[in-house]
Short mmCIF file of C-alpha atoms and ligand atoms in Angstrom, two decimals:
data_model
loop_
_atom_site.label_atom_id
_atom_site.label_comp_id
_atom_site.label_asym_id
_atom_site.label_seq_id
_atom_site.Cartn_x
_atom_site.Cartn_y
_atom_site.Cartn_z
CA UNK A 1 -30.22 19.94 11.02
CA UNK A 2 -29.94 17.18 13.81
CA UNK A 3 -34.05 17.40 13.67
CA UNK A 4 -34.28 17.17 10.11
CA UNK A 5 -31.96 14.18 9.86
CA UNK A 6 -34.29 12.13 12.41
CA UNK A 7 -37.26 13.44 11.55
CA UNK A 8 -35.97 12.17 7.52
CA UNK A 9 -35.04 9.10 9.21
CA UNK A 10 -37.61 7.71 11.34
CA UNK A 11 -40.28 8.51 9.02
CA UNK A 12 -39.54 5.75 6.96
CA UNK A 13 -41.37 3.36 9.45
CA UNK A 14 -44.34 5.21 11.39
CA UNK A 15 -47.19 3.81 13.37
CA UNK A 16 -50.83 4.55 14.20
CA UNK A 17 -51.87 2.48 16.74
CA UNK A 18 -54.72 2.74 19.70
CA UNK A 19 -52.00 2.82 22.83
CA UNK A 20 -49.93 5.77 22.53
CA UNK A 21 -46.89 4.00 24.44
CA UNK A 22 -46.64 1.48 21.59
CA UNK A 23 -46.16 4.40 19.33
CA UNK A 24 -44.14 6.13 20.99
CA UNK A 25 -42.01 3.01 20.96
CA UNK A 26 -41.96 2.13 17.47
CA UNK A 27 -41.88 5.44 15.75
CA UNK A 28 -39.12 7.44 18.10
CA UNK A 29 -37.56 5.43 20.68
CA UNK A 30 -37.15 2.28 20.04
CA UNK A 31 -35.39 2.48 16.55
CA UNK A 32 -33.02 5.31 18.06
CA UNK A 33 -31.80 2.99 20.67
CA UNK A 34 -31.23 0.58 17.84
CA UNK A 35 -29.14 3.09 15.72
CA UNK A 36 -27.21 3.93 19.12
CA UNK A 37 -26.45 0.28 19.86
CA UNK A 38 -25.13 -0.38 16.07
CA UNK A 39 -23.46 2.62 16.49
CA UNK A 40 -21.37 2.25 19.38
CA UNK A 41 -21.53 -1.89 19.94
CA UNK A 42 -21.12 -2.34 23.78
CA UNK A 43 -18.24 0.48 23.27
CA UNK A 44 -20.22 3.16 26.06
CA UNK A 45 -21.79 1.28 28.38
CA UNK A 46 -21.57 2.32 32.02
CA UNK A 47 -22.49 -1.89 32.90
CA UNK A 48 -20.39 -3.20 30.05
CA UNK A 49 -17.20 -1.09 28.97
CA UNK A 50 -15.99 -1.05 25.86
CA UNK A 51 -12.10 -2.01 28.00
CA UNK A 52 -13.47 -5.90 27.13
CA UNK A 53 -16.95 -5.51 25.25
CA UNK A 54 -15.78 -3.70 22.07
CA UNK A 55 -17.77 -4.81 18.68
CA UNK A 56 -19.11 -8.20 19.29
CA UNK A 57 -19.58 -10.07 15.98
CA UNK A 58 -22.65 -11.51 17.74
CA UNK A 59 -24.23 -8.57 19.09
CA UNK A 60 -23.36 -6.66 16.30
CA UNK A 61 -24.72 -8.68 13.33
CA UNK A 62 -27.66 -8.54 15.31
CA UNK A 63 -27.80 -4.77 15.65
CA UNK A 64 -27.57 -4.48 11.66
CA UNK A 65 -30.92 -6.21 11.54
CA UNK A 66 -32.88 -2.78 12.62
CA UNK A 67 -30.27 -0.83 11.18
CA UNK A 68 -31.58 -2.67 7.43
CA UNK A 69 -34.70 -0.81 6.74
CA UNK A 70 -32.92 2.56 8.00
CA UNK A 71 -29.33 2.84 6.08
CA UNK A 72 -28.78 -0.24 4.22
CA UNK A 73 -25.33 1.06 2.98
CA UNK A 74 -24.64 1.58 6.75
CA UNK A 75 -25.39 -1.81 7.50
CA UNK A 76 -23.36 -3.66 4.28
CA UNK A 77 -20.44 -1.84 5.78
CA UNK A 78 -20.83 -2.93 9.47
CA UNK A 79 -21.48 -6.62 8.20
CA UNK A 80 -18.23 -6.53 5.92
CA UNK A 81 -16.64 -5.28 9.09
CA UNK A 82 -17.72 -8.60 10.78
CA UNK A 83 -16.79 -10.44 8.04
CA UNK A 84 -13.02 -9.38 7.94
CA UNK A 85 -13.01 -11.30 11.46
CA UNK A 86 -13.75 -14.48 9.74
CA UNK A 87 -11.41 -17.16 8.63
CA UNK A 88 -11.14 -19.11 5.95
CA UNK A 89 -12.47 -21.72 8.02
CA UNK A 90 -15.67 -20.28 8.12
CA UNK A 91 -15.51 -19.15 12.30
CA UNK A 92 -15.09 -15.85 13.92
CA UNK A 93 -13.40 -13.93 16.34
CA UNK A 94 -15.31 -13.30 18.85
CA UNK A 95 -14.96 -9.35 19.94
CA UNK A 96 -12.64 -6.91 17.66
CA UNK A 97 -11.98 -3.67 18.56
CA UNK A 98 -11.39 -1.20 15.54
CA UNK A 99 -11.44 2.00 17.54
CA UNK A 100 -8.82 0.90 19.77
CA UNK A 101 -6.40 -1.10 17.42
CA UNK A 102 -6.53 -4.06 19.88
CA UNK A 103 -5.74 -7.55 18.83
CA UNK A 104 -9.38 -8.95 18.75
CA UNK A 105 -10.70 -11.82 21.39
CA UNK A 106 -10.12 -14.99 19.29
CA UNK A 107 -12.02 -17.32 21.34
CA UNK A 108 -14.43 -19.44 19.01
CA UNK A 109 -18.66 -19.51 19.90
CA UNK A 110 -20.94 -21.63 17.93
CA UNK A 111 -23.20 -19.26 17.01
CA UNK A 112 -21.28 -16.12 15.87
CA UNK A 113 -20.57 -16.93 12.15
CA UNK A 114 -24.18 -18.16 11.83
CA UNK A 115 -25.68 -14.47 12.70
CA UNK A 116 -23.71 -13.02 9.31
CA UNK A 117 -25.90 -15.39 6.83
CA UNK A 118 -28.77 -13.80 8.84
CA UNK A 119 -27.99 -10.41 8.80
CA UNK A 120 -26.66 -10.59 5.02
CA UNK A 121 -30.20 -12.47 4.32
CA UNK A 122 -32.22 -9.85 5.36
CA UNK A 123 -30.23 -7.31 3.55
CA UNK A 124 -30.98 -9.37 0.68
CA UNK A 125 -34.51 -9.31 1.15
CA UNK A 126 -34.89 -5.36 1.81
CA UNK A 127 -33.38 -4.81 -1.66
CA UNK A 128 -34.68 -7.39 -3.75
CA UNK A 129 -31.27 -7.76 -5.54
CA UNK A 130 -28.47 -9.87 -5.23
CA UNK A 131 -25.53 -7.49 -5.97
CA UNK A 132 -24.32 -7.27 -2.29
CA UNK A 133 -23.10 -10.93 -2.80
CA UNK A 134 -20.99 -10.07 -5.18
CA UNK A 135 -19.17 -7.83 -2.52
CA UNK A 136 -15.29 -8.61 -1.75
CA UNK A 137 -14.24 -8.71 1.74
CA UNK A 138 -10.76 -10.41 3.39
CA UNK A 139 -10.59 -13.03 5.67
CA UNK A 140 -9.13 -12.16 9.25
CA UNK A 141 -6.42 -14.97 8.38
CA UNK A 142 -5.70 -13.64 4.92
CA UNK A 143 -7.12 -13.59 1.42
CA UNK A 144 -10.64 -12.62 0.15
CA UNK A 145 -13.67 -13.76 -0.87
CA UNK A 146 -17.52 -12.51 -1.77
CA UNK A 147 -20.02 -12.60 1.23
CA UNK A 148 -21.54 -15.23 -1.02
CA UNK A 149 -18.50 -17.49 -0.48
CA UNK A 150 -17.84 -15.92 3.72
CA UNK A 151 -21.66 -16.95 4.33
CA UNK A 152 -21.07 -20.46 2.87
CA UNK A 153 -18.04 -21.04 5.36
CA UNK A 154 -20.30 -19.91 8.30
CA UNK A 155 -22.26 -23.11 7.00
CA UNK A 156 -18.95 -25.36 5.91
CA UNK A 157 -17.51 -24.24 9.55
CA UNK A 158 -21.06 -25.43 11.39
CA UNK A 159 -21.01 -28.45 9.80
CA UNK A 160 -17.35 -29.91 10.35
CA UNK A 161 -18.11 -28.60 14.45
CA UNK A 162 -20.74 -31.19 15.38
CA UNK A 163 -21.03 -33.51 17.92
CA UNK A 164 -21.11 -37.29 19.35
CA UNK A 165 -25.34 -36.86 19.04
CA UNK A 166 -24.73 -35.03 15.82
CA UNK A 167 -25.85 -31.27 17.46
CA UNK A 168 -23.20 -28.84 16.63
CA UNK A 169 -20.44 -27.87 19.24
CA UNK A 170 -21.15 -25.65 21.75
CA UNK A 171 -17.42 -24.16 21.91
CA UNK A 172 -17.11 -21.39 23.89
CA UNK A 173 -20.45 -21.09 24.16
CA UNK A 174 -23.68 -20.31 21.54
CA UNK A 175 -25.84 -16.90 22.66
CA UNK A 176 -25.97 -17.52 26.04
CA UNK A 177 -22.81 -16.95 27.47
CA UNK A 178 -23.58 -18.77 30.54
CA UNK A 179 -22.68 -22.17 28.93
CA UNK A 180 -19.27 -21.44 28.45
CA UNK A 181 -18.84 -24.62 30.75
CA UNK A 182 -20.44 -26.97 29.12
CA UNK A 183 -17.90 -27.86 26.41
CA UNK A 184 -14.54 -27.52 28.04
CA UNK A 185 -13.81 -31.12 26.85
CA UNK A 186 -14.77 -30.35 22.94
CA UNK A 187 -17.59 -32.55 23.17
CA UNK A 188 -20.81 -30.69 24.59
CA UNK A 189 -23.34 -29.68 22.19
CA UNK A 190 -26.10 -26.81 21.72
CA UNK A 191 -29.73 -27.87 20.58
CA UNK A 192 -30.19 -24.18 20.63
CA UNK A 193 -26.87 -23.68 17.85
CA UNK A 194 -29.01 -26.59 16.15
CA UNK A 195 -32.00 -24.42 15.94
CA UNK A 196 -30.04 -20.98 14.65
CA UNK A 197 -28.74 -23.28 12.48
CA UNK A 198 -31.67 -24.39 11.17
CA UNK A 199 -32.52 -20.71 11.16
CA UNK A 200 -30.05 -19.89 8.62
CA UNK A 201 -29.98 -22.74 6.71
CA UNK A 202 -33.46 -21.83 5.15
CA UNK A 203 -32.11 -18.41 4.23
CA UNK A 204 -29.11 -19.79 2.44
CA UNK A 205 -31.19 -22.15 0.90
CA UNK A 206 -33.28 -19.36 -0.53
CA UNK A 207 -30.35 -17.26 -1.35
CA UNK A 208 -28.82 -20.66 -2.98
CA UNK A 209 -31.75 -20.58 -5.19
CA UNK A 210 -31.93 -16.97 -6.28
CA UNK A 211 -28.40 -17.28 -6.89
CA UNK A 212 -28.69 -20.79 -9.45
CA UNK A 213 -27.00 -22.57 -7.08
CA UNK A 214 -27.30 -25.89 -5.28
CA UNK A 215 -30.48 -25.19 -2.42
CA UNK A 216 -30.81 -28.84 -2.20
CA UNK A 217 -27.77 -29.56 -0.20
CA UNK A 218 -28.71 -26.90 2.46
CA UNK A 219 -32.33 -28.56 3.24
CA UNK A 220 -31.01 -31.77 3.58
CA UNK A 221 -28.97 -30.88 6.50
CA UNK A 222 -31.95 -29.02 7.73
CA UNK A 223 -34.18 -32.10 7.64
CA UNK A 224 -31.38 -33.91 9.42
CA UNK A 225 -31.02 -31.61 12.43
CA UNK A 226 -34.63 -31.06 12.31
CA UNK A 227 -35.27 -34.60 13.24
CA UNK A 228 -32.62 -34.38 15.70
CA UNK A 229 -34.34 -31.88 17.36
CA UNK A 230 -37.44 -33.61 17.77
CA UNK A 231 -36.42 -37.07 18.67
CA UNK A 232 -33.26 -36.12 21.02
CA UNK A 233 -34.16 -33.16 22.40
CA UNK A 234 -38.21 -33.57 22.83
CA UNK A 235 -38.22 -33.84 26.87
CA UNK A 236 -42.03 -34.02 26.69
CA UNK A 237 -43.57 -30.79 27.43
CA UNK A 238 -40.53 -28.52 25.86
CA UNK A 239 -37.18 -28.64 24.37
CA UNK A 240 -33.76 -29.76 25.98
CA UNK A 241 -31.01 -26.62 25.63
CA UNK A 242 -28.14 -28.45 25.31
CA UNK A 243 -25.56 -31.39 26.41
CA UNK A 244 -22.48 -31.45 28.79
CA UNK A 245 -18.88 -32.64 27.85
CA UNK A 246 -20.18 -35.84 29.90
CA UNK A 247 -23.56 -36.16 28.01
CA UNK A 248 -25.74 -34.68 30.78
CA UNK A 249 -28.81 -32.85 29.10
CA UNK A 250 -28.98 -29.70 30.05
CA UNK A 251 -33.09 -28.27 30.34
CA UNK A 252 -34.94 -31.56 31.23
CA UNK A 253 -37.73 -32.22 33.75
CA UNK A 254 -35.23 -34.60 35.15
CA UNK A 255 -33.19 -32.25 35.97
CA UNK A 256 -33.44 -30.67 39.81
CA UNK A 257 -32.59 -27.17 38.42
CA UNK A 258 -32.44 -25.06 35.16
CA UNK A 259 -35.52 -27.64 33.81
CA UNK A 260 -37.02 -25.22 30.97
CA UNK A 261 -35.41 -22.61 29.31
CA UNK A 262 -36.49 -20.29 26.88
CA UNK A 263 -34.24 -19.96 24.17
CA UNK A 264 -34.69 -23.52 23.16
CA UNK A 265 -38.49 -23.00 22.99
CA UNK A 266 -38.95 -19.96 20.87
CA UNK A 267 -36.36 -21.21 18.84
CA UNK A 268 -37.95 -24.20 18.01
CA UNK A 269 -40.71 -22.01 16.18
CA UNK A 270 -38.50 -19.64 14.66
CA UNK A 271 -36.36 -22.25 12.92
CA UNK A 272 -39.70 -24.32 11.88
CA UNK A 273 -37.67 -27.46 13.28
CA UNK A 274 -39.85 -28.25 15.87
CA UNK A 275 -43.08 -30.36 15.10
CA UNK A 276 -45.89 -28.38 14.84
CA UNK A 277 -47.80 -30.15 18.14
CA UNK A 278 -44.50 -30.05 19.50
CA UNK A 279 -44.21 -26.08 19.22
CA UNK A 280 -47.04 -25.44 20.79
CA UNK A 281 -46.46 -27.15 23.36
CA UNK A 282 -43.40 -25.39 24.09
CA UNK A 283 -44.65 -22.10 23.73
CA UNK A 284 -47.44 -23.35 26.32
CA UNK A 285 -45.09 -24.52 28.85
CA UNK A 286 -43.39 -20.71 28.50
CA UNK A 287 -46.44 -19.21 29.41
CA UNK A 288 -46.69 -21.77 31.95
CA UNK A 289 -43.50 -22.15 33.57
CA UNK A 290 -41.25 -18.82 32.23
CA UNK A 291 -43.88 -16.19 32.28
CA UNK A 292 -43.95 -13.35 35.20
CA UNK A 293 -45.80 -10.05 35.89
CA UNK A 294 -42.85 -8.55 34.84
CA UNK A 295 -41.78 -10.65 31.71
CA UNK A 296 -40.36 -13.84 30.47
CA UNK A 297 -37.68 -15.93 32.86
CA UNK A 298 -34.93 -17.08 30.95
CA UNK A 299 -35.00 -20.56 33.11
CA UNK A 300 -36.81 -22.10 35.69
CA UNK A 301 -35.52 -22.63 38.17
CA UNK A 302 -32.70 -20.74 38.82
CA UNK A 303 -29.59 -22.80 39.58
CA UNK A 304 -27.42 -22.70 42.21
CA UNK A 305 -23.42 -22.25 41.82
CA UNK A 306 -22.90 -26.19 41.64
CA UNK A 307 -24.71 -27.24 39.31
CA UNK A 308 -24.96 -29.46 37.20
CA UNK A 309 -21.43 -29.84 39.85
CA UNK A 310 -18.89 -27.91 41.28
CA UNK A 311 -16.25 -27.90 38.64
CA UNK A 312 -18.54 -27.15 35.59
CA UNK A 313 -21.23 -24.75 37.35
CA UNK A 314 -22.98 -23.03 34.86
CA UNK A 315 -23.37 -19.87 37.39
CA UNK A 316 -21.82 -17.87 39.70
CA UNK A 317 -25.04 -15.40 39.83
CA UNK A 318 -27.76 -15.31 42.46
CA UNK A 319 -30.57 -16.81 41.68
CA UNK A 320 -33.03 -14.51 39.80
CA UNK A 321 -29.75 -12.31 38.40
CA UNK A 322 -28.56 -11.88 35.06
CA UNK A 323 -28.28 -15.19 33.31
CA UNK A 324 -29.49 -16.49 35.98
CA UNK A 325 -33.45 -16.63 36.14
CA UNK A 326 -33.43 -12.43 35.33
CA UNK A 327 -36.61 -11.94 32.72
CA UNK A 328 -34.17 -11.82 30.16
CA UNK A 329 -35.59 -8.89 27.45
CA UNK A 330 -33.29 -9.68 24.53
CA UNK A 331 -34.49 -13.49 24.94
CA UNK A 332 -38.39 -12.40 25.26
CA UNK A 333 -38.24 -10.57 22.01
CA UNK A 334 -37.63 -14.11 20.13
CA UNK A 335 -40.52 -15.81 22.31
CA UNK A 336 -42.58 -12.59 20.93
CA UNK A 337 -41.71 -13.72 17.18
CA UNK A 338 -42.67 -17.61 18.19
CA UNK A 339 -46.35 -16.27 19.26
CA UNK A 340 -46.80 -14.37 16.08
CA UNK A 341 -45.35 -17.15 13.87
CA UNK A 342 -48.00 -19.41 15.91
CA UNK A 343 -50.93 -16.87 15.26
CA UNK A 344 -51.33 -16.40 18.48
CA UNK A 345 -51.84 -12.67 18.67
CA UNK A 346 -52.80 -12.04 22.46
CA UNK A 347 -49.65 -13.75 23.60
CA UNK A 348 -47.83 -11.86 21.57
CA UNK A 349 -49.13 -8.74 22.11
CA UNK A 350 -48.68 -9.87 26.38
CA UNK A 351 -45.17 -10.25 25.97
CA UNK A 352 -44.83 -7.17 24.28
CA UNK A 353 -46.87 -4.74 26.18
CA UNK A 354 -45.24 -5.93 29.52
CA UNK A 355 -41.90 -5.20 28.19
CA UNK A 356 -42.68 -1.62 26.89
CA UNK A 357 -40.06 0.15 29.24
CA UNK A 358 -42.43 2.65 31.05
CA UNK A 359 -45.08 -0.07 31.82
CA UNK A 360 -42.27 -1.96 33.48
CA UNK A 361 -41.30 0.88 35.33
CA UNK A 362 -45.18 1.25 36.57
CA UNK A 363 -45.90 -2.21 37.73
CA UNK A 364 -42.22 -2.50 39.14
CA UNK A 365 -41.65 1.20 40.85
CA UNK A 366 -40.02 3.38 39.98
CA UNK A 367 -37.63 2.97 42.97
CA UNK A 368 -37.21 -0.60 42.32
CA UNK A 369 -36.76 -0.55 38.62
CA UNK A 370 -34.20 2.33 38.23
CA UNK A 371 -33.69 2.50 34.44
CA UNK A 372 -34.96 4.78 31.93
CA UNK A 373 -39.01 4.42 30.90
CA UNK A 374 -38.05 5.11 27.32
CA UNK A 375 -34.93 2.65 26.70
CA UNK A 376 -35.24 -1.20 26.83
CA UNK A 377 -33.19 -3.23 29.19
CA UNK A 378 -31.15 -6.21 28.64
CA UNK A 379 -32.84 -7.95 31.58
CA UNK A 380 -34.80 -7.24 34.57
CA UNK A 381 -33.90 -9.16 38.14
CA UNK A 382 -36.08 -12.01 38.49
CA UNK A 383 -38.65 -13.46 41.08
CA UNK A 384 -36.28 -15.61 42.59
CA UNK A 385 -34.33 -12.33 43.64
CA UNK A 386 -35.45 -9.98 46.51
CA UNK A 387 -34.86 -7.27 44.05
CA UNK A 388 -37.38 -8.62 41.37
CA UNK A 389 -38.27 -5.68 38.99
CA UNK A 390 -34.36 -4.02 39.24
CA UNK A 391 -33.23 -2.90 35.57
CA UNK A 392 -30.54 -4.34 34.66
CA UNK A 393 -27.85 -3.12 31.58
CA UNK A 394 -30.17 -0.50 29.77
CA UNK A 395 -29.60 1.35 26.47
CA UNK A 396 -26.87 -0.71 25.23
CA UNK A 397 -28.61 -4.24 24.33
CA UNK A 398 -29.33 -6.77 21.30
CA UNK A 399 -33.16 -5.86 23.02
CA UNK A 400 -33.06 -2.74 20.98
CA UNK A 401 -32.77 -4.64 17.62
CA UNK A 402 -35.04 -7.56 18.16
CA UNK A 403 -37.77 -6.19 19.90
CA UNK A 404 -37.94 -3.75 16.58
CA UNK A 405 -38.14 -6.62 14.56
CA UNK A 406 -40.87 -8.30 16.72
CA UNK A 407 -42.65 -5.48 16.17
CA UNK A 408 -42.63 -4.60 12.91
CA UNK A 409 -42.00 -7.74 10.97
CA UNK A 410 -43.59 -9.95 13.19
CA UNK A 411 -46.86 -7.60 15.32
CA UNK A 412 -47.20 -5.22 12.48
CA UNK A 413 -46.05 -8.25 10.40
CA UNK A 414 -44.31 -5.92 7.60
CA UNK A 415 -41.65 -8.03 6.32
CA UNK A 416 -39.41 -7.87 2.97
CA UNK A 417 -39.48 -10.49 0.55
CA UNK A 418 -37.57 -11.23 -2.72
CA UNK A 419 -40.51 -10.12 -4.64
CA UNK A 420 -41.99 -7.48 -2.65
CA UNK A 421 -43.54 -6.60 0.85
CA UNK A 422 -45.02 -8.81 2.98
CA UNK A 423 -48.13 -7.53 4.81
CA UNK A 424 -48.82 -10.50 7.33
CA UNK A 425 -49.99 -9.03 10.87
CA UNK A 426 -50.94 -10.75 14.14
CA UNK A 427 -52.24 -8.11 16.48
CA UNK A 428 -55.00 -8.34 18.90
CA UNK A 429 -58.10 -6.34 18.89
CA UNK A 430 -56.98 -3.57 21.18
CA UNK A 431 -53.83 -2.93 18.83
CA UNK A 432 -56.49 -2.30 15.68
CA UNK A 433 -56.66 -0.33 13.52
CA UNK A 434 -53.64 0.15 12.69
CA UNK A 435 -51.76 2.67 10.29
CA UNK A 436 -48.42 1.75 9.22
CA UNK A 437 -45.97 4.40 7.25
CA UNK A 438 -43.10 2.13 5.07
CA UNK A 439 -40.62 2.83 2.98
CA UNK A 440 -39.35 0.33 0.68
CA UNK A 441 -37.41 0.22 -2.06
CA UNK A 442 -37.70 3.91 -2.93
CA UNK A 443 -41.72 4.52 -2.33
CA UNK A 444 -43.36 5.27 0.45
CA UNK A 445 -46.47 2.47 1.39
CA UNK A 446 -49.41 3.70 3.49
CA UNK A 447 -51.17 0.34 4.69
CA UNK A 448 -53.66 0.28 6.80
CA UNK A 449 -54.62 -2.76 9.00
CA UNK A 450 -58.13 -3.94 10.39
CA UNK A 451 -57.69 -7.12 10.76
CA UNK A 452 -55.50 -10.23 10.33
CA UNK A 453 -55.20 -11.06 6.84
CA UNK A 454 -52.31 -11.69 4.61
CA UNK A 455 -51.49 -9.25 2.06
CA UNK A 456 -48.62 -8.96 -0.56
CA UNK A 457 -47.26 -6.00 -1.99
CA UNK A 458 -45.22 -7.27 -5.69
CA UNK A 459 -42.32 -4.76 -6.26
O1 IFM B 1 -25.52 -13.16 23.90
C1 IFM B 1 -25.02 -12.50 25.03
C2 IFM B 1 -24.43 -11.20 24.58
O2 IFM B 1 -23.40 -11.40 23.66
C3 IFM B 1 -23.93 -10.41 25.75
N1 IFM B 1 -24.96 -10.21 26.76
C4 IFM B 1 -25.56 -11.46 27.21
C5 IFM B 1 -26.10 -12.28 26.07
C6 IFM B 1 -26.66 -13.59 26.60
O3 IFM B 1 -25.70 -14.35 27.23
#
């Protein structure tokens, strides 16, 4: 029976691709990770107990993006779980904990509510109707509302949180928790919040439009951050990641540590806000600056534990650990999506391949890496470490979920629109042909790809 329910499962996205380790990837292990992570949140971990992880509205509402094309009833439910931590206000708690009964962490993040227009977007998009909208779900501080009206707050809530240079907040932090520092006055900013933002803007806009509403009002404030984005955060090769309480910016080549980081690069794609010269350049100065033989840094160069000073130290990790300068997986998967969005197959294909967990393993050792060749990590120990290549936090990681989408929507370039299926690859020439197996809205596509070229599937 167990067989029979995963073999039913995972045949609804099958690949047939010229390097067997990418397919074992994509059709068994990768999307079973996925299912475990939306299953159990952080809940199991033996790095991150469930004692202070529980379900993360963050890391959850990303899990329910590879849970979508799997069990989309599944993944309403989780996402109306999220959304009874939201207040009328339009922010979130931060961590819940529904097995336990525990009173949830209320601490507020600039980037949590954002991730439930995404999620709720792309469950949109895999069904082609608009009925989940119409879905009634409480507030954590009482009353109820549709998503429609929870994903507008996420917006309302964004908007009334912005700063002196007209970023939004950075709170508590946005998806790097590291930066927790940086606005313990209320005043520092993210330029990366500005970019997820931007991110989710575009959906609602889209939704806004399918729904007879108002999409105008939405791409107005996208064009505003937008030029933000390019006129105070350009630092001349890449993007700026964000601004201290005391207006420090955080990610510049004047900086003496922490000059580049990722997030704010591939983001820049993602969201479209970056110009397009401007984007590549960015993505260049990854390759450049970020890239190893083992992945993608998450900064260069790692910082040391005063700075940008003593009191509001953005680490207490060695260099080359964890947030600090690891080749950060979960972060790699969104520089993955930038390359394909930028048509730049072999780059993307690079930053995939050295990331499939047993070719990781190889090129690190196996006695250095000491993870599982099957499972992806949340980060790897970095070059500034003397244990460059260690595993760090496997199994249970927003990895799982994103590096699925990479693949599929983004590589295989499968992706679900409002009026049908998407067929929009960018793989390089050792990756063809491929054979993809979908199921979509109730049939079963066989599409086969040689090279490519856009195609679009009406349904
Ligand atoms: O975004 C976080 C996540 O919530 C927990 N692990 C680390 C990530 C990056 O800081």
């Amino acid at each position: 029976m167990l067989r029979r329910h995963w073999r039913g499962r995972l045949a609804r996205f099958q690949c047939e691709v010229p390097d067997e380790n990418v397919q074992r990837m994509v059709n068994i292990w990768n999307p079973y990770q996925a299912e475990r992570n939306f299953q159990f949140s952080r809940n199991i971990s033996y790095y991150a107990t469930g004692t202070f992880r529980g379900v993360g509205v963050r890391d959850t509402a990303q899990d329910i993006l590879a849970m979508i094309p799997f069990d989309i009833r599944r993944a309403k439910d989780k996402l109306n779980l999220l959304f009874t931590q939201q207040y009328k206000d339009g922010h979130c708690n931060h961590y819940c904990f529904p097995t336990e009964g525990w009173e949830p962490v209320t601490r507020i993040h600039s980037d949590n509510h954002l991730w439930l227009v995404m999620a709720c977007y792309h469950i949109i998009m895999e069904e082609g109707k608009l009925d989940y909208l119409d879905e009634t779900v409480e507030y954590y501080d009482g009353g109820s509302a549709t998503v429609w009206e929870h994903i507008k707050k996420s917006i309302d809530f964004c908007m009334a949180n912005r700063g002196e240079h007209g970023f939004p907040l950075m709170l508590a932090s946005d998806w790097n928790d590291m930066l927790y520092r940086v606005c313990q006055k209320g005043k520092g900013e993210s330029i990366w919040t500005a970019m997820q933002f931007g991110t989710v803007l575009r959906q609602i806009a889209e939704l806004a439009e399918l729904k007879g509403e108002d999409k105008q009002k939405y791409l107005d404030i996208y064009e505003e951050q937008k030029k933000l984005v390019n006129k105070a955060a350009w630092d001349g090769e890449w993007f700026r990641r964000c601004i201290t309480d005391e207006g420090k910016f955080i990610g510049s080549k004047d900086e003496p540590q922490a000059k580049i980081w990722l997030n704010a690069q591939s983001w820049a794609v993602i969201s479209g806000m970056g110009d397009k010269e401007k984007q590549i350049s960015a993505m260049d100065s990854v390759k450049k600056y970020l890239d190893t033989p083992l992945g993608i840094k998450k900064i260069e160069a790692s910082m040391t534990t005063d700075y940008p000073s003593k009191e509001g130290a953005l680490t207490c990790d060695n260099k080359g650990c964890g947030e600090n300068g690891s080749v950060f997986w979960h972060a790699n998967t969104w520089a993955i999506i930038a390359e394909c969005m930028l048509k730049r197959p072999e780059n993307a294909y690079k930053y995939y391949h050295q990331l499939l967990p047993m070719v990781a393993q190889e090129k690190a050792g196996e006695w250095r890496y000491k993870a599982e060749p099957y499972v992806y990590a949340s980060n790897i120990f970095g070059p500034e470490s003397d244990k460059f290549g260690l595993a760090n936090v496997s199994w249970l990681t927003g990895t799982a979920a994103w590096m699925y989408v990479a693949v599929t929507q983004y590589m295989f370039g499968i992706k679900p629109k409002w009026n049908g299926l998407e067929i929009d690859p960018c793989l390089p020439q050792e990756m063809l042909p491929a054979k993809v197996t979908r199921v979509f809205r109730g049939k079963k596509y066989d599409i086969e790809i040689t090279e490519n070229k856009r195609m679009f599937i009406e349904c």
